[in-house]
CSV table of C-alpha atoms in Angstrom, one decimal:
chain,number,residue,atom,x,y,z
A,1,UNK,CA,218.7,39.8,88.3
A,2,UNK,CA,218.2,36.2,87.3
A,3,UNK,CA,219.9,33.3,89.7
A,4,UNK,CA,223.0,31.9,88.9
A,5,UNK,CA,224.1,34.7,86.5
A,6,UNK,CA,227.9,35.7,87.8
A,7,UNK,CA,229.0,38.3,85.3
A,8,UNK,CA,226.5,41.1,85.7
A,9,UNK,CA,228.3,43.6,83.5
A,10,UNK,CA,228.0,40.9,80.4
A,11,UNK,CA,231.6,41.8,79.3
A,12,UNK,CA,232.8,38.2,79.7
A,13,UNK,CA,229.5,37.2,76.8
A,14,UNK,CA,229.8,39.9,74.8
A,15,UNK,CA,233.8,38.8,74.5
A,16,UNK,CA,233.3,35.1,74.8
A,17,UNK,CA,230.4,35.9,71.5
A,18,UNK,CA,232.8,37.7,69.8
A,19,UNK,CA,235.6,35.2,70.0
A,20,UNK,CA,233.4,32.7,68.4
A,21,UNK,CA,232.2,34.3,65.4
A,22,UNK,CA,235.8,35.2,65.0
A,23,UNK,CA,236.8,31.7,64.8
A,24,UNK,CA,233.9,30.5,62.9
A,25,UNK,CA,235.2,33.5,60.7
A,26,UNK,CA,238.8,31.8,60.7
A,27,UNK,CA,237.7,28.2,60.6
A,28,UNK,CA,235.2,28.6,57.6
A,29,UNK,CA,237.8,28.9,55.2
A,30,UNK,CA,240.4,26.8,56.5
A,31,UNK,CA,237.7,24.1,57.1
A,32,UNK,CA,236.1,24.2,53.1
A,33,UNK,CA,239.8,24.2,52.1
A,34,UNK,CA,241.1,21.2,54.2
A,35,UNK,CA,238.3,19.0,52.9
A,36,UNK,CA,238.5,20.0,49.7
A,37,UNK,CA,242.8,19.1,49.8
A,38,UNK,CA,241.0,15.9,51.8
A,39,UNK,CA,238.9,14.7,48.6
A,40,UNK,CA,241.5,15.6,46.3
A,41,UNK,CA,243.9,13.5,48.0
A,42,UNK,CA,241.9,10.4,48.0
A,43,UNK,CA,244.1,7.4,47.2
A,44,UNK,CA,247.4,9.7,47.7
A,45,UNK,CA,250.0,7.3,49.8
A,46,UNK,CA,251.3,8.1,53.3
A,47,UNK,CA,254.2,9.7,52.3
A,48,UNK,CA,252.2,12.4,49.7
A,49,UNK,CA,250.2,13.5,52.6
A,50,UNK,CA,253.2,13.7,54.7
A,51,UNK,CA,254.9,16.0,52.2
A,52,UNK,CA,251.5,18.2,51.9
A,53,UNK,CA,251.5,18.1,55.7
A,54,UNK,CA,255.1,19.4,56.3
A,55,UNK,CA,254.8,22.3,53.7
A,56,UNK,CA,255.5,25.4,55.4
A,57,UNK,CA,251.9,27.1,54.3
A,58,UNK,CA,250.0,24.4,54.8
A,59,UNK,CA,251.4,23.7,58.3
A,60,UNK,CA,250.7,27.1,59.3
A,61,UNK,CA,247.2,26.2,57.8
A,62,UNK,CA,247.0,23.4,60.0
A,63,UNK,CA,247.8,24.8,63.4
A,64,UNK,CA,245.5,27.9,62.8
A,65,UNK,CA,242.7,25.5,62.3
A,66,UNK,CA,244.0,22.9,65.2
A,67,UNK,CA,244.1,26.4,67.4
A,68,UNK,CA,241.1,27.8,66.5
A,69,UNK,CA,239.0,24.7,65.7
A,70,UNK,CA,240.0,23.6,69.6
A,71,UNK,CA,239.2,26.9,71.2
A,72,UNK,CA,236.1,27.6,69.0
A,73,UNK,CA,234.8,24.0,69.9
A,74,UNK,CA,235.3,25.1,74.0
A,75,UNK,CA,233.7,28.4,73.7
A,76,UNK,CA,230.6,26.2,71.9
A,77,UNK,CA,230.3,24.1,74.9
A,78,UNK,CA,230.4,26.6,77.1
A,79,UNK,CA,228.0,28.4,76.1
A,80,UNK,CA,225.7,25.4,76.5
A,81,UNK,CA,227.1,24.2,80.0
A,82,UNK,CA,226.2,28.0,81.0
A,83,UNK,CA,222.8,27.9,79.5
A,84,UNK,CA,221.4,24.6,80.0
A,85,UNK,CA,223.3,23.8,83.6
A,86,UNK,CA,221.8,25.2,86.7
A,87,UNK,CA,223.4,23.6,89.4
A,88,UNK,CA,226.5,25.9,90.2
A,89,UNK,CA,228.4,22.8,91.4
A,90,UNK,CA,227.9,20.8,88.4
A,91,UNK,CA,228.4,23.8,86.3
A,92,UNK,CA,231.7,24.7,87.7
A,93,UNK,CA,233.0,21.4,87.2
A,94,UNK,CA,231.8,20.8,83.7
A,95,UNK,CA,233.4,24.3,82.4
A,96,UNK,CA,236.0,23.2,84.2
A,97,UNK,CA,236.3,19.8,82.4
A,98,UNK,CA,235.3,21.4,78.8
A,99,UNK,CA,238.8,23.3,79.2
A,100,UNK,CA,240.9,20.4,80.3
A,101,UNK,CA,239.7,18.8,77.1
A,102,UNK,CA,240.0,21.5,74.9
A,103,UNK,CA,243.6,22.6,76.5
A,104,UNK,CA,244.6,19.1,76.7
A,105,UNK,CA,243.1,17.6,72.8
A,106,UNK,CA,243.7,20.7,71.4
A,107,UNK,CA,247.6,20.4,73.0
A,108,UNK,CA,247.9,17.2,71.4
A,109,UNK,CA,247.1,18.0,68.2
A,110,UNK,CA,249.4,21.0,68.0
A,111,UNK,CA,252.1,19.0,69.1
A,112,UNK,CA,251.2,15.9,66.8
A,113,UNK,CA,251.4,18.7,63.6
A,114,UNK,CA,254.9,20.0,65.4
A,115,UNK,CA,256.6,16.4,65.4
A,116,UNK,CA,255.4,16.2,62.0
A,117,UNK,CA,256.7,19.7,60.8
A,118,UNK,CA,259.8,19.5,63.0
């Protein structure tokens, strides 16, 4: 067994690779039709985005994305911290790190779109 590897069993990769083709699955749609609404909003004031914004579909649009967008983005740099890291201390403290930033962005933007919608 190679150094460093912690999950023997390989349940936590094959959910953790999983996961993130699902949310590549989610985001590819959500991400083609956001910039699309992007593009064709060019010009629009702050209030017509505002009013796109706080429509009921396109909120729920939003926070998927914001949700999954955030917890695909961690799962990414995971993967990379766990591959390309081999000191466990450094390791350890960078997944830790690439959570706090995904919990705590990722938290932020949910809660920007919820003052918005609410």
């Amino acid at each position: 067994m190679a150094a460093g590897k912690t999950n023997p069993s390989g349940k936590k990769a094959t959910r953790n690779w999983l996961h993130q083709r699902l949310t590549a699955l989610i985001l590819f749609p959500l991400v083609v039709w956001f910039v699309t609404s992007i593009v064709m909003m060019a010009g629009a004031d702050y209030d017509v985005v505002l009013v796109w914004l706080t429509h009921p579909v396109i909120a729920v649009f939003m926070v998927v994305m914001i949700g999954a967008g955030f917890y695909h983005l961690s799962l990414g740099v995971r993967e990379v911290i766990e591959d390309y890291i081999a000191t466990p201390s450094t390791k350890k403290t960078l997944l830790a790190l690439n959570t706090a930033f995904a919990i705590i962005f990722g938290g932020v933007a949910l809660v920007s779109m919820f003052r918005l919608i609410f």
